[in-house]
Amino acid sequence: MRVGAWISVVAGALLVAAPGACAQVVLPANDLNNLLALSGVDTPAAVPLQQNAEPPLEPVPRAECGPGSHPLEGVQGRVPQSAVDSSQAKDGWTCNVTPVSHVGGAGGFKTWRYDDPAGHECAYYDTALLHPSNYASVPGLPSTGVAVLDMSDPAHPKQTELLTELPMQQPHESLYVNERRGLLAAEMGNGSTYPGLASIYELAADCRHPRLAATFQAARFGHEASWSPDGKTFWVNGGEGIAAIDVTDPRNPVRVWEGNEYAHGSSVSADGNRVYVAEPIDGQLLTLDVSEIQARKPDPKVREVSRLTWNSVAIPQNTAPMRIDGHPYVLEFDEFAWRFTQVPQDFNSVGAARIVDMADEAHPRVVSNLRLEINQPEQRKEAQNDPGAQSLAQGYAAHYCAVPREVDPEIVACSFINSGLRIFDVRDPRRPREVAYFVAPPEPGVSNGEQASDFAMSKPSFAPERREVWYTDAISGFYALRLTNGAWPHPTAPARAACASNRTIVIHFPGRPALHSFVVEIAGKRATATRAGRTGVRITLARRPRGRFTVRVSAVTTAGRHLGTTRRYRTCAAH
């Protein structure tokens, strides 16, 4: 599949293991790590694996689609043959989303947005999932590479370049942009892990025409990557290793550390001192202390802080740190519906995504799951004959997620392969909910076995000032989408909650439906509330201490619809 070639042998053995109840085993990592360590590559001491208490494995509440939507009825996230055969299929399905533009062709694993100092707005995306079996064919330009779009007019993107250095032709999942430094980088990779040859481009002079800064051997292997927020360290993840590249001078990059850790995707904390690794082989979230690398100490050492696993783990894909209401979390998302070390395999066990509480980084714990109804084992099993869903591992499963900002991101956008792009509201991290989606017009292609379906695999990006989300579908190309109907409430800055002390709050649901009944929770506890006419709920925050409070209202309309909303308020003083 997607890590080292030697892993394929192990995975094959697991697939044909004796039948019985599925069990998670752990590979003898030290066998490989000790062998590689003979070359002088660092092997951090492993910390004990934890599996802490976690919430029930349930789908998030489905989105309430407002005016202008063309929703897909039925099981949340499912696109059955009847839908593909319907007249709506030619336009796709939308919920609180308006398509802005589309560039046809193929897409890959990453989509990025960057604005240069002169005011040019650009998009970047790789054009092949697995070079050269599928790729974009661009008239007048070389056939593979990283596409550059001028997004000055988002409704009419213009391709200005195709980056064709060898790492850009086959970057696999390693394409990353650092906005602070205006740098784009990737290393060679594929499902079997290529040598980590990397290229860095400078974007700041004119993002429409990136300038090659360097092509160099970054690490032993290439597959995935990440940037430190300050743009001075490019992390290369090779599946069977991880390396830190000093790019203080992007034209003279220097490898400053390389270690033996199973590492798929990763992300870096705001201060650069922690790397959150999606460990794909044993199915874990690994937190590394990399402060000595960030401080550029001579002969730096890396320390493991914690290792976490969970019941529904598949293949951990990547991570994103978040801080919501001042509290630290990590978004972790898995790919596909299988794991390397499960005996025997359960191909209906979808990993999807989750929010992990990192207040105690030595003892992290999952507090909520981001998954759809179709990701539940029984629903996925029933849908295995749907177009594009016949791959045992892929089909109705997750692949990449992204947040628009680290502090109070409000939303998470995820590519859920056959289910298209899904948008989740995470303002209440313990009760996420779906608020929007886009299922592109289904098309046949190499990646989905020539069956008409979606194949959404890319990490999305954002243009917050226009409430836009950009992503690519592997079959049909690049999409710019605008969120509508309040799906993204405060796109350009964290919400500033009004001082709510000593006053009442009235909450209405979109469209102001008449309410039959309702339940109110404040700070997770049941609270009293009264009616405000036929459509509103009146709540008071009087006499509450100074602080921030999450208010959750669940209601049933007179028509029998179940609704829910979460709001946050700041109290100014005790009364």
XYZ file of C-alpha atoms in Angstrom:
575
model
C 0.000 0.000 0.000
C 1.693 3.151 1.185
C 4.799 2.573 3.316
C 8.007 0.609 2.750
C 8.209 -2.311 0.356
C 9.235 -4.555 3.256
C 5.956 -3.667 4.951
C 4.049 -5.261 2.058
C 5.439 -8.649 3.061
C 4.344 -8.161 6.664
C 0.907 -6.887 5.633
C 0.428 -9.838 3.290
C 1.206 -12.248 6.081
C -1.327 -10.563 8.330
C -4.040 -10.668 5.674
C -3.828 -14.451 5.417
C -3.518 -15.041 9.150
C -5.746 -17.611 10.767
C -9.370 -16.499 11.154
C -10.689 -15.382 14.494
C -11.522 -12.268 16.417
C -9.645 -9.200 15.166
C -6.764 -8.233 17.402
C -4.198 -5.454 17.295
C -0.606 -6.636 17.458
C 2.586 -4.594 17.566
C 5.430 -5.152 15.121
C 8.929 -5.640 16.530
C 9.989 -2.104 15.625
C 13.385 -2.406 17.251
C 14.399 -5.118 14.777
C 14.405 -2.570 11.961
C 15.398 0.422 14.058
C 18.455 -1.253 15.551
C 19.614 -2.350 12.101
C 19.298 1.154 10.713
C 20.930 2.609 13.811
C 24.189 0.931 12.776
C 24.542 3.705 10.216
C 24.559 6.286 12.982
C 20.901 7.292 12.682
C 19.341 8.237 16.022
C 16.760 5.925 17.640
C 14.806 7.717 20.411
C 13.893 5.569 23.409
C 10.282 4.370 23.087
C 7.750 5.340 25.765
C 4.915 3.003 26.834
C 1.855 2.827 24.599
C -1.393 4.161 26.070
C -5.037 3.548 25.220
C -7.099 5.852 27.373
C -10.838 6.222 27.855
C -12.577 7.432 24.697
C -16.118 8.311 23.606
C -18.511 5.934 21.811
C -17.832 5.387 18.115
C -20.734 7.375 16.657
C -21.219 9.529 13.539
C -21.495 13.272 13.936
C -24.931 14.921 13.565
C -25.659 15.422 9.880
C -25.616 18.868 8.297
C -28.778 20.950 8.068
C -28.763 22.127 4.463
C -29.995 25.683 3.909
C -31.211 27.654 0.882
C -29.430 26.967 -2.403
C -28.342 23.464 -1.367
C -28.796 20.310 -3.433
C -28.406 17.675 -0.737
C -27.913 13.958 -1.130
C -30.614 12.064 0.743
C -30.193 8.751 2.520
C -27.314 7.526 4.662
C -24.943 10.374 5.531
C -21.970 10.203 3.140
C -23.291 7.411 0.916
C -23.465 7.849 -2.888
C -25.372 4.813 -4.190
C -25.819 3.760 -7.798
C -29.270 5.376 -7.848
C -27.672 8.745 -7.077
C -24.975 8.315 -9.724
C -27.695 7.511 -12.268
C -29.848 10.515 -11.284
C -30.107 13.812 -13.173
C -28.472 15.665 -10.254
C -25.214 13.710 -10.706
C -24.044 15.986 -13.533
C -23.849 18.903 -11.049
C -22.925 16.955 -7.932
C -24.492 17.458 -4.515
C -24.113 20.456 -2.216
C -25.032 21.338 1.341
C -24.327 24.934 2.381
C -21.726 25.110 -0.396
C -21.605 27.046 -3.666
C -19.040 26.021 -6.321
C -16.875 28.985 -7.362
C -14.622 27.392 -9.978
C -13.315 24.109 -11.313
C -10.129 23.201 -13.167
C -10.475 19.814 -14.834
C -7.882 17.085 -14.975
C -6.586 14.957 -12.122
C -5.674 15.827 -8.559
C -3.340 14.422 -5.963
C -2.784 14.607 -2.229
C -2.287 18.292 -1.393
C -3.887 21.644 -2.201
C -2.344 24.908 -0.959
C -3.073 28.634 -1.042
C -0.530 31.458 -0.780
C -0.710 35.265 -1.137
C 2.581 36.973 -1.997
C 3.595 40.454 -0.707
C 2.585 42.064 -4.017
C -1.003 40.839 -3.559
C -1.028 37.941 -6.015
C -3.126 34.978 -4.874
C -2.073 31.478 -5.906
C -3.063 27.846 -5.564
C -0.754 24.842 -5.777
C -1.637 21.171 -6.136
C 0.016 17.940 -7.217
C -1.522 16.265 -10.240
C -1.047 12.524 -9.671
C -1.791 10.079 -6.873
C 0.764 7.566 -8.064
C 3.128 8.704 -10.805
C 2.912 7.841 -13.644
C -0.255 5.704 -13.539
C -2.539 8.748 -13.306
C -1.731 12.388 -13.902
C -3.061 15.640 -15.335
C -2.484 16.359 -18.990
C -2.068 20.104 -19.457
C -2.042 21.336 -23.069
C 1.201 23.094 -23.948
C 2.942 22.110 -20.719
C 4.763 18.994 -19.475
C 2.382 16.261 -18.455
C 3.250 15.798 -14.761
C 4.172 18.081 -11.904
C 2.754 20.574 -9.412
C 0.194 22.922 -10.947
C 0.325 26.657 -10.150
C -2.924 28.634 -10.478
C -3.360 32.406 -10.495
C -6.438 32.863 -8.271
C -6.722 36.664 -8.617
C -10.183 35.976 -10.013
C -11.296 32.919 -8.022
C -14.097 32.249 -10.487
C -11.623 32.022 -13.391
C -8.343 30.387 -12.278
C -5.447 30.613 -14.715
C -2.632 28.089 -14.793
C 0.700 29.908 -14.882
C 3.259 27.158 -14.284
C 3.749 23.430 -13.858
C 6.686 22.678 -11.554
C 8.597 19.762 -13.040
C 11.660 19.100 -10.896
C 11.772 15.359 -10.209
C 10.422 15.684 -6.633
C 7.542 17.794 -7.972
C 6.600 15.167 -10.536
C 6.289 12.475 -7.876
C 5.928 14.187 -4.488
C 3.380 11.669 -3.210
C 2.030 13.289 0.026
C 4.974 15.586 0.748
C 3.933 18.864 -0.949
C 3.849 21.659 1.661
C 3.739 25.464 1.661
C 5.052 27.620 4.506
C 3.193 30.930 4.406
C 5.506 32.798 6.792
C 8.590 32.267 4.654
C 6.876 31.923 1.271
C 8.430 28.520 0.578
C 7.093 25.431 -1.189
C 8.832 22.084 -0.762
C 8.364 18.389 -1.493
C 10.447 15.248 -1.638
C 10.185 12.233 -3.923
C 7.880 9.544 -2.630
C 5.422 6.833 -3.536
C 3.609 3.948 -1.898
C 6.833 1.957 -1.641
C 8.936 4.947 -0.489
C 11.401 6.522 -2.910
C 14.749 8.050 -1.889
C 14.119 11.428 -0.236
C 15.283 13.754 -3.027
C 13.692 17.156 -2.275
C 13.125 20.490 -4.006
C 12.428 23.910 -2.457
C 10.840 26.825 -4.325
C 10.652 30.484 -3.325
C 7.200 32.068 -3.744
C 7.414 35.560 -2.261
C 8.722 37.411 -5.344
C 5.754 36.277 -7.451
C 3.676 33.311 -6.335
C 2.516 32.786 -9.920
C 6.076 31.918 -10.979
C 7.923 30.041 -8.192
C 11.735 30.163 -8.267
C 13.686 26.964 -7.681
C 15.960 27.438 -4.673
C 17.480 23.956 -4.324
C 17.154 20.289 -5.212
C 19.019 18.014 -2.801
C 19.072 14.666 -1.013
C 17.026 15.431 2.113
C 16.732 12.003 3.753
C 17.003 8.270 3.182
C 13.340 7.968 2.202
C 10.492 10.242 1.130
C 6.751 9.943 1.597
C 5.225 12.778 3.676
C 6.464 16.005 5.273
C 5.691 19.104 7.379
C 7.020 22.602 8.119
C 7.828 24.181 11.443
C 5.625 27.302 11.662
C 8.645 29.617 11.488
C 9.578 28.070 8.134
C 13.126 27.265 9.190
C 12.768 23.467 9.489
C 11.352 21.152 6.827
C 10.489 17.751 8.260
C 10.780 14.777 5.871
C 8.756 11.688 6.813
C 9.769 8.550 4.966
C 7.508 5.986 6.597
C 10.566 4.227 8.023
C 12.344 7.375 9.171
C 12.061 11.085 9.887
C 14.545 13.893 9.220
C 14.850 17.592 10.061
C 16.201 19.902 7.344
C 17.463 23.385 8.272
C 16.238 25.745 5.560
C 17.193 29.031 7.201
C 18.885 29.553 3.857
C 16.564 27.738 1.419
C 19.286 27.759 -1.233
C 21.632 25.854 1.075
C 19.513 23.380 3.071
C 21.275 21.255 5.697
C 20.082 18.068 7.356
C 20.460 18.560 11.121
C 18.908 15.322 12.431
C 17.608 11.988 11.204
C 15.869 9.391 13.313
C 14.384 5.923 13.238
C 10.668 6.381 13.840
C 7.768 5.017 11.849
C 6.374 8.307 10.581
C 3.555 8.963 8.130
C 2.371 12.579 8.233
C 3.233 15.026 10.982
C 2.602 18.560 12.171
C 4.593 20.939 14.359
C 3.515 22.985 17.371
C 3.426 26.772 17.167
C 6.722 27.111 19.059
C 8.411 24.404 16.978
C 9.200 22.271 20.027
C 6.780 19.399 19.424
C 6.154 17.193 16.390
C 2.873 15.261 16.330
C 3.499 12.142 14.253
C 0.890 9.867 12.702
C 2.621 6.522 13.271
C 1.182 4.289 10.521
C 2.508 0.814 11.239
C 1.351 0.174 14.802
C -1.459 2.749 14.565
C -0.501 5.462 17.039
C -0.274 9.189 17.678
C 3.350 9.877 18.635
C 4.375 13.136 20.308
C 8.074 14.046 19.979
C 10.030 16.651 21.910
C 12.195 18.299 19.232
C 13.144 21.400 21.218
C 16.881 20.785 20.792
C 16.430 20.792 17.012
C 14.316 23.950 17.154
C 17.048 25.587 19.279
C 19.691 24.307 16.834
C 21.754 22.683 19.562
C 24.815 20.733 18.366
C 24.149 16.983 18.065
C 20.460 17.420 19.006
C 18.483 14.665 20.706
C 14.811 13.909 20.221
C 12.679 12.521 23.042
C 9.394 10.629 22.840
C 6.727 12.251 25.034
C 3.763 9.920 24.529
C 2.242 7.236 22.326
C -1.541 6.880 22.044
C -3.777 4.412 20.218
C -7.586 4.026 20.097
C -10.232 1.442 19.296
C -11.041 2.473 15.708
C -7.474 3.072 14.528
C -6.786 2.333 10.851
C -3.625 3.813 9.272
C -2.855 7.155 10.964
C -2.418 9.667 8.136
C -1.590 13.050 9.659
C -2.249 15.560 12.440
C -2.990 19.239 13.083
C -2.577 21.070 16.406
C -5.527 23.202 17.511
C -6.232 25.514 20.431
C -9.950 25.937 21.115
C -11.062 28.352 23.834
C -7.447 28.336 25.025
C -7.336 24.534 25.400
C -4.793 22.454 23.410
C -5.964 19.681 21.098
C -4.586 17.700 18.165
C -6.738 16.731 15.201
C -5.685 13.249 14.061
C -7.040 11.577 10.964
C -6.609 8.069 9.614
C -6.743 6.849 6.057
C -8.655 3.910 4.646
C -10.297 0.980 6.435
C -7.529 -1.421 7.361
C -4.439 -1.525 9.539
C -1.042 -3.116 9.131
C -1.131 -5.054 12.383
C -4.703 -6.369 12.685
C -5.183 -10.147 12.609
C -7.280 -10.908 10.630
C -8.259 -7.734 8.782
C -11.650 -6.055 9.253
C -12.165 -3.984 6.105
C -15.211 -2.251 7.563
C -13.226 -0.657 10.397
C -12.933 2.933 9.146
C -10.487 5.078 11.093
C -11.897 8.498 10.013
C -10.811 11.403 12.282
C -10.758 12.389 15.940
C -9.965 15.226 18.327
C -7.365 14.463 20.989
C -7.116 16.434 24.235
C -3.458 17.429 24.735
C -3.729 19.369 28.008
C -1.601 16.606 29.537
C 0.674 15.752 26.613
C 2.092 12.782 28.500
C -1.430 11.305 28.750
C -3.441 12.419 25.690
C -6.956 11.111 25.131
C -9.543 11.048 22.376
C -12.544 13.230 23.264
C -14.603 13.045 20.053
C -14.780 11.454 16.605
C -15.342 13.030 13.184
C -17.031 10.362 11.086
C -20.102 9.872 8.919
C -22.933 7.365 9.092
C -21.432 5.518 6.109
C -18.174 5.085 8.061
C -19.924 2.888 10.620
C -19.079 -0.799 10.066
C -22.605 -2.018 9.378
C -23.388 0.798 6.937
C -20.090 0.431 5.081
C -20.613 -3.301 4.692
C -24.043 -2.730 3.139
C -22.580 -0.232 0.629
C -19.657 -2.294 -0.686
C -21.214 -2.601 -4.147
C -21.686 1.161 -4.593
C -19.707 2.793 -7.437
C -16.158 3.488 -6.266
C -16.732 1.702 -2.964
C -15.557 -1.740 -3.984
C -11.974 -1.187 -2.847
C -11.661 -3.004 0.460
C -9.410 -0.359 1.945
C -10.625 2.863 0.309
C -14.115 3.808 -0.869
C -16.117 5.140 2.066
C -13.245 6.219 4.297
C -11.250 9.292 5.250
C -7.950 10.465 3.821
C -6.932 14.100 4.583
C -8.229 16.842 6.878
C -7.145 20.441 7.468
C -7.941 23.438 9.680
C -7.932 27.085 8.501
C -5.964 28.277 11.542
C -4.579 26.788 14.725
C -6.336 29.106 17.207
C -10.115 28.659 17.312
C -10.331 27.155 13.804
C -14.141 26.767 14.020
C -14.217 24.273 11.133
C -12.360 21.203 9.912
C -12.450 20.291 6.206
C -11.861 16.652 5.224
C -11.558 14.691 1.993
C -13.598 11.535 2.607
C -12.778 9.800 -0.716
C -16.096 8.441 -2.043
C -18.120 10.856 0.149
C -16.441 13.992 -1.239
C -15.444 17.027 0.824
C -17.019 17.212 4.291
C -17.000 20.240 6.620
C -17.298 19.898 10.408
C -17.976 22.521 13.089
C -15.508 21.934 15.956
C -16.236 24.975 18.122
C -17.374 22.494 20.734
C -14.548 19.956 20.366
C -16.413 17.328 22.355
C -19.512 17.582 20.167
C -18.416 18.171 16.558
C -21.089 18.230 13.886
C -21.214 18.291 10.113
C -22.241 21.665 8.645
C -21.554 21.395 4.895
C -20.421 19.069 2.111
C -19.654 18.897 -1.594
C -19.862 15.682 -3.584
C -18.381 16.413 -7.009
C -20.049 15.128 -10.177
C -19.025 11.444 -10.242
C -16.623 10.509 -13.029
C -14.790 7.302 -13.988
C -10.998 7.140 -13.842
C -7.962 4.986 -13.209
C -8.017 5.545 -9.440
C -11.602 4.362 -8.936
C -11.476 1.426 -11.334
C -13.279 3.331 -14.094
C -16.443 3.515 -11.993
C -18.230 6.868 -11.864
C -17.613 8.165 -8.331
C -15.748 10.726 -6.279
C -12.146 10.095 -5.256
C -11.418 12.971 -2.862
C -7.920 12.433 -1.456
C -6.313 15.868 -1.046
C -5.635 17.991 2.006
C -7.881 21.079 1.613
C -6.811 24.719 1.924
C -8.714 27.908 2.688
C -9.367 31.465 1.497
C -11.024 32.695 4.708
C -11.867 36.243 3.580
C -14.271 34.729 1.026
C -15.277 31.695 3.115
C -13.704 29.451 0.481
C -12.327 25.927 0.738
C -10.119 24.515 -2.056
C -9.355 20.869 -2.707
C -8.794 18.393 -5.532
C -10.564 15.231 -6.537
C -8.216 12.638 -8.040
C -10.571 12.045 -10.961
C -12.027 15.473 -11.742
C -9.420 18.025 -10.588
C -9.364 21.294 -8.619
C -12.407 22.910 -6.959
C -12.869 26.258 -5.208
C -15.995 26.197 -3.020
C -17.715 28.906 -0.961
C -19.421 27.997 2.314
C -22.879 29.494 2.787
C -25.763 29.652 5.267
C -23.522 30.363 8.257
C -21.514 27.143 7.951
C -18.322 29.136 8.689
C -19.378 31.860 11.142
C -16.141 33.803 11.738
C -13.696 32.976 8.930
C -11.122 35.758 9.304
C -10.667 35.917 13.078
C -11.661 33.957 16.181
C -15.110 34.868 17.426
C -15.205 37.583 20.057
C -18.009 36.537 22.350
C -20.079 39.385 23.720
C -20.147 39.918 27.466
C -23.241 37.973 28.471
C -23.446 38.629 32.207
C -26.680 39.892 33.642
C -28.625 39.505 30.405
C -30.690 36.909 28.611
C -29.812 35.147 25.379
C -32.386 34.149 22.793
C -31.388 31.426 20.361
C -33.245 30.655 17.128
C -32.437 27.935 14.608
C -31.938 28.755 10.894
C -35.276 29.367 9.217
C -36.867 29.827 12.654
C -38.850 26.561 12.750
C -41.492 26.134 15.423
C -40.152 24.124 18.361
C -41.960 21.276 20.098
C -39.372 20.697 22.837
C -35.802 21.558 23.738
C -32.975 20.769 26.153
C -30.256 23.238 27.184
C -26.791 22.434 28.551
C -24.373 25.052 29.887
C -20.785 23.942 30.451
C -21.931 20.351 29.970
C -24.666 20.493 32.638
C -28.426 20.598 32.184
C -29.771 24.140 32.592
C -33.216 25.704 32.778
C -34.550 27.745 29.886
C -37.847 29.171 28.698
C -39.592 29.650 25.378
C -39.193 32.838 23.365
C -42.298 32.696 21.240
C -42.817 29.594 19.080
C -39.316 29.528 17.588
C -36.847 30.718 20.237
C -35.142 29.490 23.406
C -34.473 32.057 26.170
C -31.463 31.418 28.424
C -29.949 33.526 31.209
C -26.291 33.639 32.249
C -26.904 35.878 35.228
C -25.107 35.024 38.468
C -22.514 32.896 36.680
C -18.845 33.466 37.551
C -16.452 35.270 35.248
C -15.339 33.044 32.361
C -16.369 31.438 29.089
C -19.336 29.104 28.796
C -20.435 26.706 26.072
C -24.201 26.649 25.564
C -25.695 23.651 23.745
C -29.346 23.591 22.648
C -30.955 20.402 21.326
C -34.475 20.704 20.018
C -37.263 18.861 18.230
C -39.433 20.880 15.862
C -43.195 20.533 15.575
C -42.483 18.730 12.282
C -40.359 16.153 14.080
C -36.883 17.352 12.965
C -34.034 17.070 15.455
C -31.849 20.200 15.623
C -28.795 21.209 17.581
C -26.579 24.244 17.973
C -23.586 25.191 20.103
C -22.735 28.768 21.102
C -20.027 30.307 23.293
C -20.422 33.285 25.604
C -18.134 35.240 27.905
C -19.313 36.389 31.296
C -17.660 39.520 32.658
C -18.223 39.306 36.374
C -20.028 37.318 39.015
C -23.451 38.560 40.072
